[in-house]
JSON list of C-alpha atoms in Angstrom, two decimals:
[
{"chain": "A", "resi": 1, "resn": "MET", "atom": "CA", "xyz": [19.11, 11.10, -8.58]},
{"chain": "A", "resi": 2, "resn": "THR", "atom": "CA", "xyz": [20.17, 7.92, -8.98]},
{"chain": "A", "resi": 3, "resn": "THR", "atom": "CA", "xyz": [22.16, 7.07, -11.56]},
{"chain": "A", "resi": 4, "resn": "ARG", "atom": "CA", "xyz": [22.43, 3.34, -14.44]},
{"chain": "A", "resi": 5, "resn": "TRP", "atom": "CA", "xyz": [25.27, 2.20, -11.85]},
{"chain": "A", "resi": 6, "resn": "SER", "atom": "CA", "xyz": [23.71, 3.27, -8.97]},
{"chain": "A", "resi": 7, "resn": "PRO", "atom": "CA", "xyz": [22.18, 0.49, -6.71]},
{"chain": "A", "resi": 8, "resn": "ALA", "atom": "CA", "xyz": [18.69, 2.07, -6.87]},
{"chain": "A", "resi": 9, "resn": "GLY", "atom": "CA", "xyz": [19.43, 2.71, -11.07]},
{"chain": "A", "resi": 10, "resn": "LEU", "atom": "CA", "xyz": [20.55, -1.00, -11.04]},
{"chain": "A", "resi": 11, "resn": "ALA", "atom": "CA", "xyz": [17.85, -2.72, -8.84]},
{"chain": "A", "resi": 12, "resn": "THR", "atom": "CA", "xyz": [15.02, -0.06, -11.17]},
{"chain": "A", "resi": 13, "resn": "ARG", "atom": "CA", "xyz": [16.51, -1.48, -14.38]},
{"chain": "A", "resi": 14, "resn": "ALA", "atom": "CA", "xyz": [16.41, -5.60, -12.35]},
{"chain": "A", "resi": 15, "resn": "LEU", "atom": "CA", "xyz": [12.66, -4.57, -12.21]},
{"chain": "A", "resi": 16, "resn": "ARG", "atom": "CA", "xyz": [11.56, -3.09, -15.11]},
{"chain": "A", "resi": 17, "resn": "ALA", "atom": "CA", "xyz": [13.51, -6.15, -16.56]},
{"chain": "A", "resi": 18, "resn": "LEU", "atom": "CA", "xyz": [10.57, -8.27, -15.06]},
{"chain": "A", "resi": 19, "resn": "ASP", "atom": "CA", "xyz": [6.96, -8.59, -15.54]},
{"chain": "A", "resi": 20, "resn": "PRO", "atom": "CA", "xyz": [5.06, -5.32, -14.25]},
{"chain": "A", "resi": 21, "resn": "GLU", "atom": "CA", "xyz": [3.38, -8.07, -11.36]},
{"chain": "A", "resi": 22, "resn": "ARG", "atom": "CA", "xyz": [6.10, -10.28, -11.03]},
{"chain": "A", "resi": 23, "resn": "ALA", "atom": "CA", "xyz": [8.32, -6.85, -10.49]},
{"chain": "A", "resi": 24, "resn": "HIS", "atom": "CA", "xyz": [5.77, -5.53, -7.91]},
{"chain": "A", "resi": 25, "resn": "ASP", "atom": "CA", "xyz": [5.57, -8.41, -6.31]},
{"chain": "A", "resi": 26, "resn": "ALA", "atom": "CA", "xyz": [9.47, -8.97, -5.81]},
{"chain": "A", "resi": 27, "resn": "THR", "atom": "CA", "xyz": [10.00, -5.30, -4.28]},
{"chain": "A", "resi": 28, "resn": "ILE", "atom": "CA", "xyz": [7.43, -6.20, -1.41]},
{"chain": "A", "resi": 29, "resn": "ALA", "atom": "CA", "xyz": [9.55, -8.90, -0.42]},
{"chain": "A", "resi": 30, "resn": "LEU", "atom": "CA", "xyz": [12.95, -6.32, -1.23]},
{"chain": "A", "resi": 31, "resn": "MET", "atom": "CA", "xyz": [11.26, -4.62, 1.44]},
{"chain": "A", "resi": 32, "resn": "ARG", "atom": "CA", "xyz": [10.15, -7.53, 3.95]},
{"chain": "A", "resi": 33, "resn": "ALA", "atom": "CA", "xyz": [13.67, -8.48, 3.79]},
{"chain": "A", "resi": 34, "resn": "GLY", "atom": "CA", "xyz": [15.07, -5.06, 4.79]},
{"chain": "A", "resi": 35, "resn": "LEU", "atom": "CA", "xyz": [16.57, -4.07, 1.89]},
{"chain": "A", "resi": 36, "resn": "ALA", "atom": "CA", "xyz": [14.47, -0.60, 1.42]},
{"chain": "A", "resi": 37, "resn": "PRO", "atom": "CA", "xyz": [16.41, 2.78, 2.51]},
{"chain": "A", "resi": 38, "resn": "SER", "atom": "CA", "xyz": [15.14, 5.14, 5.34]},
{"chain": "A", "resi": 39, "resn": "TYR", "atom": "CA", "xyz": [14.30, 8.73, 5.10]},
{"chain": "A", "resi": 40, "resn": "ARG", "atom": "CA", "xyz": [13.39, 11.11, 7.79]},
{"chain": "A", "resi": 41, "resn": "VAL", "atom": "CA", "xyz": [12.65, 14.65, 6.97]},
{"chain": "A", "resi": 42, "resn": "ARG", "atom": "CA", "xyz": [14.26, 16.87, 9.84]},
{"chain": "A", "resi": 43, "resn": "GLY", "atom": "CA", "xyz": [14.19, 19.87, 11.65]},
{"chain": "A", "resi": 44, "resn": "ALA", "atom": "CA", "xyz": [11.86, 22.87, 10.16]},
{"chain": "A", "resi": 45, "resn": "ASP", "atom": "CA", "xyz": [11.15, 20.63, 7.35]},
{"chain": "A", "resi": 46, "resn": "ALA", "atom": "CA", "xyz": [9.56, 18.30, 9.29]},
{"chain": "A", "resi": 47, "resn": "LYS", "atom": "CA", "xyz": [8.01, 21.27, 11.40]},
{"chain": "A", "resi": 48, "resn": "ARG", "atom": "CA", "xyz": [6.67, 23.00, 8.15]},
{"chain": "A", "resi": 49, "resn": "LEU", "atom": "CA", "xyz": [5.07, 19.86, 6.35]},
{"chain": "A", "resi": 50, "resn": "ARG", "atom": "CA", "xyz": [2.99, 18.41, 10.00]},
{"chain": "A", "resi": 51, "resn": "THR", "atom": "CA", "xyz": [-0.58, 19.12, 8.84]},
{"chain": "A", "resi": 52, "resn": "GLN", "atom": "CA", "xyz": [-3.59, 17.60, 10.45]},
{"chain": "A", "resi": 53, "resn": "VAL", "atom": "CA", "xyz": [-6.82, 16.96, 8.71]},
{"chain": "A", "resi": 54, "resn": "ALA", "atom": "CA", "xyz": [-10.33, 14.76, 10.45]},
{"chain": "A", "resi": 55, "resn": "GLY", "atom": "CA", "xyz": [-8.14, 15.02, 13.92]},
{"chain": "A", "resi": 56, "resn": "ILE", "atom": "CA", "xyz": [-5.17, 12.50, 12.77]},
{"chain": "A", "resi": 57, "resn": "ASP", "atom": "CA", "xyz": [-1.72, 14.48, 12.87]},
{"chain": "A", "resi": 58, "resn": "PHE", "atom": "CA", "xyz": [0.53, 13.39, 9.86]},
{"chain": "A", "resi": 59, "resn": "PRO", "atom": "CA", "xyz": [3.75, 14.16, 9.99]},
{"chain": "A", "resi": 60, "resn": "ASN", "atom": "CA", "xyz": [3.69, 15.21, 6.13]},
{"chain": "A", "resi": 61, "resn": "PRO", "atom": "CA", "xyz": [1.05, 15.02, 3.33]},
{"chain": "A", "resi": 62, "resn": "LEU", "atom": "CA", "xyz": [2.43, 12.28, 1.07]},
{"chain": "A", "resi": 63, "resn": "GLY", "atom": "CA", "xyz": [0.86, 9.25, 1.73]},
{"chain": "A", "resi": 64, "resn": "LEU", "atom": "CA", "xyz": [1.58, 5.91, -0.20]},
{"chain": "A", "resi": 65, "resn": "ALA", "atom": "CA", "xyz": [-1.76, 5.21, -1.47]},
{"chain": "A", "resi": 66, "resn": "ALA", "atom": "CA", "xyz": [-3.58, 1.52, -1.43]},
{"chain": "A", "resi": 67, "resn": "GLY", "atom": "CA", "xyz": [-2.62, -0.93, -3.52]},
{"chain": "A", "resi": 68, "resn": "PHE", "atom": "CA", "xyz": [0.92, -1.43, -3.43]},
{"chain": "A", "resi": 69, "resn": "ASP", "atom": "CA", "xyz": [1.13, -2.90, -0.14]},
{"chain": "A", "resi": 70, "resn": "LYS", "atom": "CA", "xyz": [-2.35, -4.52, -0.54]},
{"chain": "A", "resi": 71, "resn": "ASN", "atom": "CA", "xyz": [-1.30, -7.80, 2.61]},
{"chain": "A", "resi": 72, "resn": "ALA", "atom": "CA", "xyz": [0.02, -5.34, 5.03]},
{"chain": "A", "resi": 73, "resn": "ARG", "atom": "CA", "xyz": [3.34, -6.40, 4.75]},
{"chain": "A", "resi": 74, "resn": "VAL", "atom": "CA", "xyz": [5.41, -3.69, 4.14]},
{"chain": "A", "resi": 75, "resn": "TRP", "atom": "CA", "xyz": [3.91, -1.06, 6.13]},
{"chain": "A", "resi": 76, "resn": "ARG", "atom": "CA", "xyz": [6.03, -0.27, 8.61]},
{"chain": "A", "resi": 77, "resn": "GLN", "atom": "CA", "xyz": [9.36, 0.01, 5.94]},
{"chain": "A", "resi": 78, "resn": "ALA", "atom": "CA", "xyz": [6.69, 2.36, 3.40]},
{"chain": "A", "resi": 79, "resn": "LEU", "atom": "CA", "xyz": [6.83, 4.47, 6.44]},
{"chain": "A", "resi": 80, "resn": "GLY", "atom": "CA", "xyz": [10.27, 4.48, 6.96]},
{"chain": "A", "resi": 81, "resn": "LEU", "atom": "CA", "xyz": [10.67, 5.91, 3.52]},
{"chain": "A", "resi": 82, "resn": "GLY", "atom": "CA", "xyz": [9.36, 9.10, 5.16]},
{"chain": "A", "resi": 83, "resn": "PHE", "atom": "CA", "xyz": [6.08, 9.13, 3.51]},
{"chain": "A", "resi": 84, "resn": "GLY", "atom": "CA", "xyz": [3.40, 10.66, 5.48]},
{"chain": "A", "resi": 85, "resn": "PHE", "atom": "CA", "xyz": [1.24, 7.66, 6.64]},
{"chain": "A", "resi": 86, "resn": "VAL", "atom": "CA", "xyz": [0.59, 4.61, 4.35]},
{"chain": "A", "resi": 87, "resn": "GLU", "atom": "CA", "xyz": [-2.47, 3.00, 3.22]},
{"chain": "A", "resi": 88, "resn": "VAL", "atom": "CA", "xyz": [-3.04, -0.66, 3.17]},
{"chain": "A", "resi": 89, "resn": "GLY", "atom": "CA", "xyz": [-5.95, -3.22, 0.95]},
{"chain": "A", "resi": 90, "resn": "ALA", "atom": "CA", "xyz": [-7.89, -2.84, -0.26]},
{"chain": "A", "resi": 91, "resn": "ALA", "atom": "CA", "xyz": [-8.98, -6.12, 2.15]},
{"chain": "A", "resi": 92, "resn": "THR", "atom": "CA", "xyz": [-12.10, -7.66, 1.56]},
{"chain": "A", "resi": 93, "resn": "PRO", "atom": "CA", "xyz": [-14.12, -9.79, 3.94]},
{"chain": "A", "resi": 94, "resn": "ARG", "atom": "CA", "xyz": [-12.95, -12.51, 2.99]},
{"chain": "A", "resi": 95, "resn": "PRO", "atom": "CA", "xyz": [-9.43, -13.75, 0.93]},
{"chain": "A", "resi": 96, "resn": "GLN", "atom": "CA", "xyz": [-9.75, -13.51, -2.62]},
{"chain": "A", "resi": 97, "resn": "PRO", "atom": "CA", "xyz": [-7.28, -14.07, -6.14]},
{"chain": "A", "resi": 98, "resn": "GLY", "atom": "CA", "xyz": [-8.53, -10.81, -8.24]},
{"chain": "A", "resi": 99, "resn": "ASN", "atom": "CA", "xyz": [-8.60, -10.71, -11.81]},
{"chain": "A", "resi": 100, "resn": "PRO", "atom": "CA", "xyz": [-6.53, -13.08, -14.03]},
{"chain": "A", "resi": 101, "resn": "ARG", "atom": "CA", "xyz": [-3.45, -12.26, -15.67]},
{"chain": "A", "resi": 102, "resn": "PRO", "atom": "CA", "xyz": [-2.28, -9.80, -16.96]},
{"chain": "A", "resi": 103, "resn": "ARG", "atom": "CA", "xyz": [-3.77, -7.77, -15.04]},
{"chain": "A", "resi": 104, "resn": "VAL", "atom": "CA", "xyz": [-1.06, -4.92, -14.40]},
{"chain": "A", "resi": 105, "resn": "PHE", "atom": "CA", "xyz": [0.04, -2.55, -17.20]},
{"chain": "A", "resi": 106, "resn": "ARG", "atom": "CA", "xyz": [3.68, 0.00, -17.96]},
{"chain": "A", "resi": 107, "resn": "LEU", "atom": "CA", "xyz": [2.97, 3.25, -19.48]},
{"chain": "A", "resi": 108, "resn": "PRO", "atom": "CA", "xyz": [6.62, 3.53, -20.22]},
{"chain": "A", "resi": 109, "resn": "GLU", "atom": "CA", "xyz": [5.96, 6.62, -21.92]},
{"chain": "A", "resi": 110, "resn": "GLU", "atom": "CA", "xyz": [4.51, 8.41, -19.15]},
{"chain": "A", "resi": 111, "resn": "ARG", "atom": "CA", "xyz": [6.16, 6.81, -16.53]},
{"chain": "A", "resi": 112, "resn": "ALA", "atom": "CA", "xyz": [3.19, 4.90, -15.09]},
{"chain": "A", "resi": 113, "resn": "VAL", "atom": "CA", "xyz": [1.10, 1.67, -14.53]},
{"chain": "A", "resi": 114, "resn": "ILE", "atom": "CA", "xyz": [-2.55, 0.91, -15.21]},
{"chain": "A", "resi": 115, "resn": "ASN", "atom": "CA", "xyz": [-3.38, -1.50, -12.77]},
{"chain": "A", "resi": 116, "resn": "ARG", "atom": "CA", "xyz": [-6.61, -4.04, -12.93]},
{"chain": "A", "resi": 117, "resn": "TYR", "atom": "CA", "xyz": [-5.28, -6.42, -9.79]},
{"chain": "A", "resi": 118, "resn": "GLY", "atom": "CA", "xyz": [-9.84, -6.69, -8.75]},
{"chain": "A", "resi": 119, "resn": "PHE", "atom": "CA", "xyz": [-8.64, -6.36, -4.87]},
{"chain": "A", "resi": 120, "resn": "ASN", "atom": "CA", "xyz": [-7.00, -9.37, -4.63]},
{"chain": "A", "resi": 121, "resn": "ASN", "atom": "CA", "xyz": [-5.86, -10.13, -1.01]},
{"chain": "A", "resi": 122, "resn": "ASP", "atom": "CA", "xyz": [-5.60, -12.82, 2.19]},
{"chain": "A", "resi": 123, "resn": "GLY", "atom": "CA", "xyz": [-8.67, -11.48, 3.01]},
{"chain": "A", "resi": 124, "resn": "ALA", "atom": "CA", "xyz": [-9.27, -8.46, 6.29]},
{"chain": "A", "resi": 125, "resn": "ALA", "atom": "CA", "xyz": [-8.74, -10.62, 9.38]},
{"chain": "A", "resi": 126, "resn": "LEU", "atom": "CA", "xyz": [-5.47, -11.62, 8.18]},
{"chain": "A", "resi": 127, "resn": "ILE", "atom": "CA", "xyz": [-4.27, -8.03, 6.71]},
{"chain": "A", "resi": 128, "resn": "ALA", "atom": "CA", "xyz": [-5.63, -6.87, 10.31]},
{"chain": "A", "resi": 129, "resn": "SER", "atom": "CA", "xyz": [-3.41, -9.27, 12.18]},
{"chain": "A", "resi": 130, "resn": "ARG", "atom": "CA", "xyz": [-0.57, -7.58, 10.55]},
{"chain": "A", "resi": 131, "resn": "LEU", "atom": "CA", "xyz": [-1.17, -4.40, 12.05]},
{"chain": "A", "resi": 132, "resn": "PRO", "atom": "CA", "xyz": [-0.39, -4.14, 15.98]},
{"chain": "A", "resi": 133, "resn": "LYS", "atom": "CA", "xyz": [-2.97, -2.11, 17.42]},
{"chain": "A", "resi": 134, "resn": "ARG", "atom": "CA", "xyz": [-2.74, 1.59, 17.21]},
{"chain": "A", "resi": 135, "resn": "THR", "atom": "CA", "xyz": [-0.10, 2.02, 19.70]},
{"chain": "A", "resi": 136, "resn": "ARG", "atom": "CA", "xyz": [2.26, 1.28, 17.15]},
{"chain": "A", "resi": 137, "resn": "PRO", "atom": "CA", "xyz": [3.92, 4.20, 15.20]},
{"chain": "A", "resi": 138, "resn": "GLY", "atom": "CA", "xyz": [2.81, 6.10, 11.90]},
{"chain": "A", "resi": 139, "resn": "VAL", "atom": "CA", "xyz": [-0.50, 6.65, 9.90]},
{"chain": "A", "resi": 140, "resn": "VAL", "atom": "CA", "xyz": [-2.31, 3.27, 8.58]},
{"chain": "A", "resi": 141, "resn": "GLY", "atom": "CA", "xyz": [-5.11, 3.50, 7.36]},
{"chain": "A", "resi": 142, "resn": "VAL", "atom": "CA", "xyz": [-7.09, 0.67, 4.94]},
{"chain": "A", "resi": 143, "resn": "ASN", "atom": "CA", "xyz": [-8.94, 0.81, 2.10]},
{"chain": "A", "resi": 144, "resn": "LEU", "atom": "CA", "xyz": [-12.60, -1.41, 2.26]},
{"chain": "A", "resi": 145, "resn": "GLY", "atom": "CA", "xyz": [-13.39, -3.31, -0.71]},
{"chain": "A", "resi": 146, "resn": "ALA", "atom": "CA", "xyz": [-16.62, -5.74, -1.17]},
{"chain": "A", "resi": 147, "resn": "ASN", "atom": "CA", "xyz": [-15.65, -9.05, -2.44]},
{"chain": "A", "resi": 148, "resn": "LYS", "atom": "CA", "xyz": [-16.09, -9.65, -6.13]},
{"chain": "A", "resi": 149, "resn": "LEU", "atom": "CA", "xyz": [-19.58, -12.01, -5.24]},
{"chain": "A", "resi": 150, "resn": "SER", "atom": "CA", "xyz": [-20.69, -10.53, -2.16]},
{"chain": "A", "resi": 151, "resn": "MET", "atom": "CA", "xyz": [-24.91, -10.22, -2.08]},
{"chain": "A", "resi": 152, "resn": "ASP", "atom": "CA", "xyz": [-24.64, -7.24, 0.57]},
{"chain": "A", "resi": 153, "resn": "ARG", "atom": "CA", "xyz": [-21.71, -4.23, -0.03]},
{"chain": "A", "resi": 154, "resn": "THR", "atom": "CA", "xyz": [-23.20, -3.11, 2.58]},
{"chain": "A", "resi": 155, "resn": "ALA", "atom": "CA", "xyz": [-22.70, -5.43, 5.25]},
{"chain": "A", "resi": 156, "resn": "ASP", "atom": "CA", "xyz": [-18.82, -5.82, 3.32]},
{"chain": "A", "resi": 157, "resn": "TYR", "atom": "CA", "xyz": [-17.85, -2.64, 4.51]},
{"chain": "A", "resi": 158, "resn": "VAL", "atom": "CA", "xyz": [-19.56, -2.33, 7.94]},
{"chain": "A", "resi": 159, "resn": "ALA", "atom": "CA", "xyz": [-17.35, -6.38, 8.31]},
{"chain": "A", "resi": 160, "resn": "GLY", "atom": "CA", "xyz": [-14.28, -4.56, 7.15]},
{"chain": "A", "resi": 161, "resn": "VAL", "atom": "CA", "xyz": [-15.26, -1.81, 10.10]},
{"chain": "A", "resi": 162, "resn": "GLN", "atom": "CA", "xyz": [-15.39, -4.00, 12.45]},
{"chain": "A", "resi": 163, "resn": "ILE", "atom": "CA", "xyz": [-12.22, -5.91, 11.76]},
{"chain": "A", "resi": 164, "resn": "PHE", "atom": "CA", "xyz": [-10.16, -3.63, 11.14]},
{"chain": "A", "resi": 165, "resn": "GLU", "atom": "CA", "xyz": [-11.41, -1.19, 14.69]},
{"chain": "A", "resi": 166, "resn": "GLY", "atom": "CA", "xyz": [-8.19, -0.40, 16.48]},
{"chain": "A", "resi": 167, "resn": "ARG", "atom": "CA", "xyz": [-5.21, -0.79, 13.96]},
{"chain": "A", "resi": 168, "resn": "VAL", "atom": "CA", "xyz": [-6.30, 2.15, 11.83]},
{"chain": "A", "resi": 169, "resn": "ASP", "atom": "CA", "xyz": [-5.97, 5.31, 11.63]},
{"chain": "A", "resi": 170, "resn": "PHE", "atom": "CA", "xyz": [-8.59, 6.24, 8.87]},
{"chain": "A", "resi": 171, "resn": "TYR", "atom": "CA", "xyz": [-10.76, 4.31, 6.70]},
{"chain": "A", "resi": 172, "resn": "THR", "atom": "CA", "xyz": [-11.20, 4.48, 2.58]},
{"chain": "A", "resi": 173, "resn": "VAL", "atom": "CA", "xyz": [-14.52, 2.14, 1.42]},
{"chain": "A", "resi": 174, "resn": "ASN", "atom": "CA", "xyz": [-13.50, 2.00, -1.99]},
{"chain": "A", "resi": 175, "resn": "ILE", "atom": "CA", "xyz": [-17.01, 0.98, -4.33]},
{"chain": "A", "resi": 176, "resn": "SER", "atom": "CA", "xyz": [-14.90, 0.55, -8.06]}
]
């Protein structure tokens, strides 16, 4: 548990003082700079939490969903936080800016946010280049999206699978 005056508590207060999208961007920047704690489940708990789904061995069932690390900038650091898997994206075949701002809204009473980013991302090829071949540690998946102005959404999903082949452990098709 963090207190108001702990480093984590102070960081949380500072981030909450920012616009929600800027807070998200700042969090990614801080993690890229190495300012993220590291956590590993050990011993009997680690063994008990392991699970297998669709032939993939997960160290634990808790994952970081797509949307946080859209552009595969901090997947290593996210795995270091103790997540059993990380899903990057949504990635679209071509880069796109997403919806106009504001597009992230805090719900303080519910301790939640609503995001309407609109698949803003660097494009599948650049995102895939940030993920080494599957010899890397950890389970990493990609959330595939279609470009907003796509004439053939199915082709966008097929292109995503082809671009990420050999770089991810699983795919999620996002039809929103």
